[in-house]
Tab-separated table of C-alpha atoms in Angstrom:
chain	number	residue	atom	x	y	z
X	7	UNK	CA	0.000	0.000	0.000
X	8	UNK	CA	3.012	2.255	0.899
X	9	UNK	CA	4.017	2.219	-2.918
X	10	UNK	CA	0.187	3.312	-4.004
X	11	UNK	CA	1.775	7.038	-4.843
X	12	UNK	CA	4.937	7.860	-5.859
X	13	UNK	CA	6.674	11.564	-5.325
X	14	UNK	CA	6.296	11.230	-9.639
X	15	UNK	CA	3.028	10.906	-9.317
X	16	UNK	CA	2.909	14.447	-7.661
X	17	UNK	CA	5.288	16.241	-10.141
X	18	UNK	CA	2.959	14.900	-12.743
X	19	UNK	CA	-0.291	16.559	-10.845
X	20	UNK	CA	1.501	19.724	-10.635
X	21	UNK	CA	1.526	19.525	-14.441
X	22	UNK	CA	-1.866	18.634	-14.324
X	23	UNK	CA	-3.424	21.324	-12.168
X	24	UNK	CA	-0.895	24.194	-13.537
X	25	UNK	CA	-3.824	26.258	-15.861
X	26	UNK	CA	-6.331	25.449	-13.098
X	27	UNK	CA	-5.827	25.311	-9.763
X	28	UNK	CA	-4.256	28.600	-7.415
X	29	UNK	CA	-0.950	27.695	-6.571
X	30	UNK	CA	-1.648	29.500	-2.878
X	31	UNK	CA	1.368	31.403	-1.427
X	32	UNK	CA	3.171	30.913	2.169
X	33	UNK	CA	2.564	33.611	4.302
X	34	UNK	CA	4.283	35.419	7.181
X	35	UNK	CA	2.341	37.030	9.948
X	36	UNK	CA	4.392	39.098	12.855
X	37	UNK	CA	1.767	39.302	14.904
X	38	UNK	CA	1.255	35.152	15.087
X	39	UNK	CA	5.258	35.003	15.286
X	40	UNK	CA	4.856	37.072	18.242
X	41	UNK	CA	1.895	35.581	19.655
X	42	UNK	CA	3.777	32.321	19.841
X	43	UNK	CA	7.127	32.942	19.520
X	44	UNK	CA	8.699	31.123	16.918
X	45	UNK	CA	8.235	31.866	12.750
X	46	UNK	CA	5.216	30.175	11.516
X	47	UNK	CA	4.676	30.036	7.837
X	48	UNK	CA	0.777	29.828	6.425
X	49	UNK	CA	-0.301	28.046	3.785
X	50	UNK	CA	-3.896	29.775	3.052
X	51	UNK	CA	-5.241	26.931	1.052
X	52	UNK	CA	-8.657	28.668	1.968
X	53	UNK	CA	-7.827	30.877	-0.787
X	54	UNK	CA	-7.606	27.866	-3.460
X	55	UNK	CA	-10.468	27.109	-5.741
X	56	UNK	CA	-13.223	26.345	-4.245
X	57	UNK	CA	-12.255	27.362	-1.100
X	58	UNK	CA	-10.431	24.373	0.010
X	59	UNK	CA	-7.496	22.027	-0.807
X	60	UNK	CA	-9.735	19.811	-2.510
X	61	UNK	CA	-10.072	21.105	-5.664
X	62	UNK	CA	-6.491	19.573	-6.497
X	63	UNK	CA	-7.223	15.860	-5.381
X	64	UNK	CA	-10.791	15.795	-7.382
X	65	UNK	CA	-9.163	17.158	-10.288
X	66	UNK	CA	-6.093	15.264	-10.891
X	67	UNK	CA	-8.366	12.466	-10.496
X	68	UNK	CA	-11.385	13.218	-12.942
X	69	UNK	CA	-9.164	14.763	-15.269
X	70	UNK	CA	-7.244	10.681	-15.763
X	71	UNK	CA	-10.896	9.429	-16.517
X	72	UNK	CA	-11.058	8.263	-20.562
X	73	UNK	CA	-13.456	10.130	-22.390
X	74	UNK	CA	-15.349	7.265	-23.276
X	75	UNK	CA	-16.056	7.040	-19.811
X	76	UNK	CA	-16.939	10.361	-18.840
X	77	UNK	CA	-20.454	10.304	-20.182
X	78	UNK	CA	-21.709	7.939	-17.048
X	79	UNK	CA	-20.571	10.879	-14.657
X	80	UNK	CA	-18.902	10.559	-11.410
X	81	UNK	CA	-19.779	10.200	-7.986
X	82	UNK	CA	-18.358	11.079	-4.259
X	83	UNK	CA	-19.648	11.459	-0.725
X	84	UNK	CA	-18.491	14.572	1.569
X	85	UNK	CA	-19.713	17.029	3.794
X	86	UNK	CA	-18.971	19.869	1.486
X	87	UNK	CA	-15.790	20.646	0.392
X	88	UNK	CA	-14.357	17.467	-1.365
X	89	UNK	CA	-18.240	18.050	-3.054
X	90	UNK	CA	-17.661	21.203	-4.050
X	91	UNK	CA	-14.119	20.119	-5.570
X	92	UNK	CA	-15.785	17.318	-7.446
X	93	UNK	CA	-18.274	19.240	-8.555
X	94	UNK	CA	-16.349	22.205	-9.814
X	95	UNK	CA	-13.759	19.817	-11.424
X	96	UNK	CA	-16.366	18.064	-12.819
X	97	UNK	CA	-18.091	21.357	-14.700
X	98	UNK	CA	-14.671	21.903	-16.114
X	99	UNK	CA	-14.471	18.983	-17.801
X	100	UNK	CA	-18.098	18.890	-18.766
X	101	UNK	CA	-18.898	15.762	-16.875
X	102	UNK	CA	-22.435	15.335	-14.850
X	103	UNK	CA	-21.751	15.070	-10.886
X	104	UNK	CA	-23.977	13.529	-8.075
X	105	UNK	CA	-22.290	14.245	-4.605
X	106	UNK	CA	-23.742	12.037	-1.442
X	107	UNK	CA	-23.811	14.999	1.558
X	108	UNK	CA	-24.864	14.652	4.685
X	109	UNK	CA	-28.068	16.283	5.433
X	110	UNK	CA	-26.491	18.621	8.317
X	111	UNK	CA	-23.868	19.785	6.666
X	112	UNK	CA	-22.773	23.731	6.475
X	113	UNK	CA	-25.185	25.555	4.492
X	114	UNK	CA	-22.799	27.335	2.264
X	115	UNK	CA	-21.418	24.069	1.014
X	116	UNK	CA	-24.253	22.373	-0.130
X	117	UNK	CA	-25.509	25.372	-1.875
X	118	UNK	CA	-22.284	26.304	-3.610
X	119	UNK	CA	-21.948	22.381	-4.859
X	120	UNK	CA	-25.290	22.703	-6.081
X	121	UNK	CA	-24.524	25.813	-7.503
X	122	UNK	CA	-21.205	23.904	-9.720
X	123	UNK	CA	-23.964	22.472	-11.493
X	124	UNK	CA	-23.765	18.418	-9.170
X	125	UNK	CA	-26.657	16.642	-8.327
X	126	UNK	CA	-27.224	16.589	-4.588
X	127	UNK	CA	-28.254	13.208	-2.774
X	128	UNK	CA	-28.484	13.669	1.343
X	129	UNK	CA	-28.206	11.140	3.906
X	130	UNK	CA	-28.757	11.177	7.864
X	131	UNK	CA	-24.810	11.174	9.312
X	132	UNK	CA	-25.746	8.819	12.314
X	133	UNK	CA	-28.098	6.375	10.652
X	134	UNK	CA	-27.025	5.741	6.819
X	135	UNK	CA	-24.218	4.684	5.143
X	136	UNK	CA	-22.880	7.495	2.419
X	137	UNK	CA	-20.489	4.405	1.126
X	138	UNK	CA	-23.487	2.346	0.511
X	139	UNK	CA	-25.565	4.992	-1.165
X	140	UNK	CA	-22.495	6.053	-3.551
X	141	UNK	CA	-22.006	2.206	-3.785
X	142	UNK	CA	-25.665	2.128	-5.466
X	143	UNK	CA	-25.823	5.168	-7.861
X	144	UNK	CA	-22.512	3.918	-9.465
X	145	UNK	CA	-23.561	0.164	-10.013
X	146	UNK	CA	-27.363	1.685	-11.524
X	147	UNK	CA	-25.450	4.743	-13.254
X	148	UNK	CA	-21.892	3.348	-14.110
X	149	UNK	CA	-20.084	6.930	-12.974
X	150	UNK	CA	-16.743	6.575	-11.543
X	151	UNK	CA	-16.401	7.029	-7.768
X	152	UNK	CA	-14.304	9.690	-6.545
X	153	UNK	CA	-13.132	8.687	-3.363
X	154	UNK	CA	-12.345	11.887	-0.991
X	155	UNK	CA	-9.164	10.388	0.393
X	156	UNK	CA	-8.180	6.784	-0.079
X	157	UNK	CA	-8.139	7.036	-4.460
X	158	UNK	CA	-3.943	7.489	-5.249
X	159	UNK	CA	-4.521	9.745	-7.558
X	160	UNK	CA	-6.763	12.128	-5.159
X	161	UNK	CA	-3.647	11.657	-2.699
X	162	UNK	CA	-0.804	12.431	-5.626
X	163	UNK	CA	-3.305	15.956	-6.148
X	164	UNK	CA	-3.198	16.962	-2.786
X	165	UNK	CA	0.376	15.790	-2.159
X	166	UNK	CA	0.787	19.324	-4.343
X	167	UNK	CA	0.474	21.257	-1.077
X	168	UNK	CA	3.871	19.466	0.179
X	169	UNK	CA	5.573	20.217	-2.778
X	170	UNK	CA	4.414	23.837	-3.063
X	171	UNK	CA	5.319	24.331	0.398
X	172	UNK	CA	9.023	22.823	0.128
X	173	UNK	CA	9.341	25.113	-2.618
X	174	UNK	CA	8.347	28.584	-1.094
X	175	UNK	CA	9.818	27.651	2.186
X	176	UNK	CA	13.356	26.987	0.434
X	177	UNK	CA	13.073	30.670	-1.792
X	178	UNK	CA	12.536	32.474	1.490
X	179	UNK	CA	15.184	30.869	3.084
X	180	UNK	CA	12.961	29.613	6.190
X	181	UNK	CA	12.861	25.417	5.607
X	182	UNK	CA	10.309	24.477	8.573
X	183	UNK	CA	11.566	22.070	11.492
X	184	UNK	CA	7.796	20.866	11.407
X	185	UNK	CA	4.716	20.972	9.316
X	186	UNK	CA	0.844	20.405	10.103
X	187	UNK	CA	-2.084	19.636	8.627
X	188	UNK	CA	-5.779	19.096	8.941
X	189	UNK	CA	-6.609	15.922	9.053
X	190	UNK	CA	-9.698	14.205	7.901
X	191	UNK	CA	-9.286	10.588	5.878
X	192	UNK	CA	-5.847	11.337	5.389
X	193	UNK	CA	-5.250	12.005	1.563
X	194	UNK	CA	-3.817	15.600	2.504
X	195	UNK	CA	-1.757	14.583	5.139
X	196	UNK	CA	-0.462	11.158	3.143
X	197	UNK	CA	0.406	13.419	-0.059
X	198	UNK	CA	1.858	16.437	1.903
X	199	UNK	CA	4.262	14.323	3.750
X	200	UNK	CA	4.941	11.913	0.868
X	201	UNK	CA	6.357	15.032	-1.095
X	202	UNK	CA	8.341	16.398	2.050
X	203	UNK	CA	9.774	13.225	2.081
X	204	UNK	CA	11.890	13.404	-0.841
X	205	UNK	CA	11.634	17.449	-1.101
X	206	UNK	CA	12.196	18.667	2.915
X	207	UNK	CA	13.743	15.249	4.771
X	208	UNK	CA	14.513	16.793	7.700
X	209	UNK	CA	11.020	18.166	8.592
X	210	UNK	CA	8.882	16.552	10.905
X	211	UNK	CA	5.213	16.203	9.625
X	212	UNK	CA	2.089	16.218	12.057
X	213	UNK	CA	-1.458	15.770	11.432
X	214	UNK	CA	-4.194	17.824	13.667
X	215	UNK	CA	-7.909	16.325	14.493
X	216	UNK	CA	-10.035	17.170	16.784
X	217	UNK	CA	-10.453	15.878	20.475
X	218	UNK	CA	-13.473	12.955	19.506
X	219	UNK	CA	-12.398	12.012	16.035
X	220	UNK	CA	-8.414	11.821	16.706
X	221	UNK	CA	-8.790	8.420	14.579
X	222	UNK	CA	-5.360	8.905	13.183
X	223	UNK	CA	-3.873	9.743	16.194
X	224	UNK	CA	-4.469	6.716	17.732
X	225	UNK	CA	-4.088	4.871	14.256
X	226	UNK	CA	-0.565	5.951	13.773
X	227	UNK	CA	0.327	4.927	17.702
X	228	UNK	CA	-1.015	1.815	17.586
X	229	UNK	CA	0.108	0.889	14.514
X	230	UNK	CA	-3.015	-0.414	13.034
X	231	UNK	CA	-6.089	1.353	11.819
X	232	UNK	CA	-8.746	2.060	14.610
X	233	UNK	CA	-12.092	3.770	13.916
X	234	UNK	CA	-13.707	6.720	16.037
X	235	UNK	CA	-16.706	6.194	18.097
X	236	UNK	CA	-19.006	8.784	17.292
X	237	UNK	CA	-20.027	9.653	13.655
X	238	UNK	CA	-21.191	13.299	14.141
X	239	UNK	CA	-20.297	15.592	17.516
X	240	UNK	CA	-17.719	18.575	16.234
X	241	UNK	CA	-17.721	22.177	14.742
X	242	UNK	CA	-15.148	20.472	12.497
X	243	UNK	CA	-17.500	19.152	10.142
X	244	UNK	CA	-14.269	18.690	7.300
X	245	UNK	CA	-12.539	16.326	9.914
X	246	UNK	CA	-15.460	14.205	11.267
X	247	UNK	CA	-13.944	10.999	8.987
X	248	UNK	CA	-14.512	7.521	10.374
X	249	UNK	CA	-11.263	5.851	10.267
X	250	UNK	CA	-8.462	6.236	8.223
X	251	UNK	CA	-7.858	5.524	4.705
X	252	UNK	CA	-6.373	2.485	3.716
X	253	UNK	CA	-3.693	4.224	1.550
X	254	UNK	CA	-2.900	7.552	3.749
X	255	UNK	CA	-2.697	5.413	6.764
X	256	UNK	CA	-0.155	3.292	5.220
X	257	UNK	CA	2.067	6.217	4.087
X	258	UNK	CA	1.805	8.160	7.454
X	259	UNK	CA	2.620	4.932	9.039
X	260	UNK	CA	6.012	3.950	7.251
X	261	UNK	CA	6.829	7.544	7.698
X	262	UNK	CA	6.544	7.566	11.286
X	263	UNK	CA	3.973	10.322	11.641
X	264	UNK	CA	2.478	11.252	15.115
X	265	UNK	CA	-1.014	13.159	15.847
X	266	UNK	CA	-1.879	16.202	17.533
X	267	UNK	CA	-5.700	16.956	19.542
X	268	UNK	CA	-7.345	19.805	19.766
X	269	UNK	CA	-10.779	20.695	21.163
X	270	UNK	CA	-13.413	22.572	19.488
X	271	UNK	CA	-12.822	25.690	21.265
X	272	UNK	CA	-9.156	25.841	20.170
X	273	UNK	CA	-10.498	25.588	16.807
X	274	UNK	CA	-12.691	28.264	17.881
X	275	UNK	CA	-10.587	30.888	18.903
X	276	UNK	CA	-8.553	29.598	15.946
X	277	UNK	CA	-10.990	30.703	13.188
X	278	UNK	CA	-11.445	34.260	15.188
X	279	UNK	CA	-7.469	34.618	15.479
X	280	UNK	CA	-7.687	33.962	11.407
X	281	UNK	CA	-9.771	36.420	11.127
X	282	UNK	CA	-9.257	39.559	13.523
X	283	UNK	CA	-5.218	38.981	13.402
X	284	UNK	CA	-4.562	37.770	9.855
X	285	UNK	CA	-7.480	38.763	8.028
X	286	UNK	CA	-8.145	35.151	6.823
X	287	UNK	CA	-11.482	33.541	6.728
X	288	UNK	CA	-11.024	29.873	7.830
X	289	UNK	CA	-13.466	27.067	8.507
X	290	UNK	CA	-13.498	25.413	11.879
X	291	UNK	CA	-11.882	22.081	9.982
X	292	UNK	CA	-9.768	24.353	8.408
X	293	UNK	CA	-8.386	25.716	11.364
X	294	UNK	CA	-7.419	22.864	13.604
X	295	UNK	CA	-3.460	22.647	12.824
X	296	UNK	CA	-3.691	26.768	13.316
X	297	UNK	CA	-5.030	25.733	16.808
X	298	UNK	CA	-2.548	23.725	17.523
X	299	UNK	CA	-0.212	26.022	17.210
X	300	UNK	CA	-1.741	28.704	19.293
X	301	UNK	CA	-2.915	26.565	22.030
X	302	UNK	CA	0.806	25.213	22.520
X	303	UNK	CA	0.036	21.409	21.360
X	304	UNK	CA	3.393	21.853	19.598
X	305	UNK	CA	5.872	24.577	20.545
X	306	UNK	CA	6.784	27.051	18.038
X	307	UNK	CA	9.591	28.814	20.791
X	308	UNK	CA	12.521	29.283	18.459
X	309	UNK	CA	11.573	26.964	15.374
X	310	UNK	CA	9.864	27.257	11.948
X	311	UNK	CA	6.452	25.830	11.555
X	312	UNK	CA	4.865	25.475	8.813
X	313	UNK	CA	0.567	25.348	8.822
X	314	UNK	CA	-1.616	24.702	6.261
X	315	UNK	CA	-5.122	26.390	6.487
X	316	UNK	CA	-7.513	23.508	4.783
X	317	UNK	CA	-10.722	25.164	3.502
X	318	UNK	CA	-12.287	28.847	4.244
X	319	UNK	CA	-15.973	27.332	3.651
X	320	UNK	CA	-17.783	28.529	6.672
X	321	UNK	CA	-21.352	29.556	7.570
X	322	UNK	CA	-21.699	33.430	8.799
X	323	UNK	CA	-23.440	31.686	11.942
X	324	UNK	CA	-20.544	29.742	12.529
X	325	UNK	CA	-17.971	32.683	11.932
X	326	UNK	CA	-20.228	34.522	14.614
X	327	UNK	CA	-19.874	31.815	17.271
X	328	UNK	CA	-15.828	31.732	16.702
X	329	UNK	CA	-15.874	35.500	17.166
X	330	UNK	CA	-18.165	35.311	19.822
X	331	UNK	CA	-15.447	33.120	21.706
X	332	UNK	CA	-13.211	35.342	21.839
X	333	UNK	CA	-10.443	32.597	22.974
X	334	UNK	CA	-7.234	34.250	21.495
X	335	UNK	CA	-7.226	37.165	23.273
């Protein structure tokens, strides 16, 4: 399984994703430097299409799919922003689109996938199966299943972030003694430190979950996969993923990675940090490695970090009960 992506297999999405996808910068803020005294370099990946890192995994992947294939359409489950990636990709390449969501989902992301043209089919979180309801559409239909973490080729897409970050860390001159991620399934994490593997050896990589769904966490120090007990229960709807991915777990796990916790309202005073201090707009799922960096999970005290902001997809309701927290200050 550890072989499923190779680093070539992200030089070749770069190529891939070049005319379409925001190749989001790494940013420098004094006042988080300050606030936690080390350099921490953001990766805004909020700002990407779509507003999430998503858009590069669902493209890479539809874009492979034969054109005598892409008639029958394709299919994936998520709570929103893998939808809206598969959706938008999708509408590129002129190919129908029926996303499985979960009824409660954010607002904002099952109106913009609608809005990218997919078909919407909803499902109750804590009583259905979204796997088994994909499962169906694609044997009736014949689309092509878009997995939102465990498909290589959605990994090699998002394994771009690792590679853009090596990059722009090395031309400022600031290579990161650690970098984190929000983690979900696992197909970020697995492709962002698959590319730091070859491209920054000596940094340490580190997913970020929240307290409750820390399934990869507990995968990666146990050594096998273990699934979370709760389907539904966090403001980190991006993250709420059920056990790892068969493929990202194996990469994490030959690469010795180890998991960070945080609780909702470090993600909470996350998001409003984002906001007030570096004028960012970031989802609570988005947010969690951010938190872990300003709640002191990992110490920034005289290293470089580098953090990757997942998605910016949030509800105004939800942006009102980060500010509302008021944790940061």
């Amino acid at each position: 399984m550890t072989d499923c992506v190779a680093r070539a297999d992200i030089e070749a999405a770069r190529k891939r994703l070049e005319a379409y996808a925001v190749k989001t910068p790494l940013l420098r803020f004094p006042v988080l430097d300050e606030a936690v005294g080390g350099t921490v370099l953001i990766k805004p990946e909020s700002l990407q299409r779509t507003g999430s890192f998503k858009f590069r995994g669902a493209f890479n992947r539809i874009s492979q799919i034969p054109e005598t294939d892409r008639s029958r359409g394709v299919v994936a489950c998520s709570s929103g922003n893998h939808a809206q990636g598969v959706a938008a990709s999708a509408k590129l390449l002129g190919i129908p689109a029926t996303i499985v969501m979960p009824e409660d989902a954010p607002a904002i992301k099952l109106q913009r996938t609608r809005d990218y043209g997919a078909t919407i089919v909803t499902y109750d979180r804590s009583t259905e199966d979204r796997d088994a309801i994909a499962s169906e559409i694609c044997a009736r239909t014949g689309a092509v299943l878009v997995h939102p973490y465990n498909d290589p080729q959605v990994i090699a897409g998002q394994g771009t972030v690792g590679a853009e970050i090596a990059e722009q860390a090395k031309a400022l001159n600031l290579l990161p003694d650690a970098v984190l991620a929000c983690t979900g399934g696992g197909g970020l994490s697995s492709g962002i430190a698959l590319a730091l593997e070859s491209d920054l050896p000596d940094a340490v990589f580190h997913t970020v979950e929240p307290e409750g769904f820390d399934d990869y966490a507990r995968s990666l120090a146990f050594g096998k996969r273990v699934a979370n007990d709760k389907l539904s229960g966090s403001v980190c709807d991006a993250l709420m993923s059920h056990e790892p991915g068969e493929n990202g777990f194996a990469i994490l796990n030959r690469l010795g990675v180890q998991g960070l916790t945080v609780s909702d309202g470090e993600v909470l005073a996350a998001v409003a940090f984002a906001f007030t201090e570096l004028k960012l707009v970031v989802e609570p799922g988005g947010a969690a490695a951010l938190a872990a960096v300003l709640s002191g999970k990992i110490s920034a005290a005289g290293k470089v970090l580098a953090v990757v902001l997942t998605g910016g997809n949030i509800d105004p309701a939800m942006m009102q009960r980060a500010l509302d927290n008021k944790g940061y200050l």
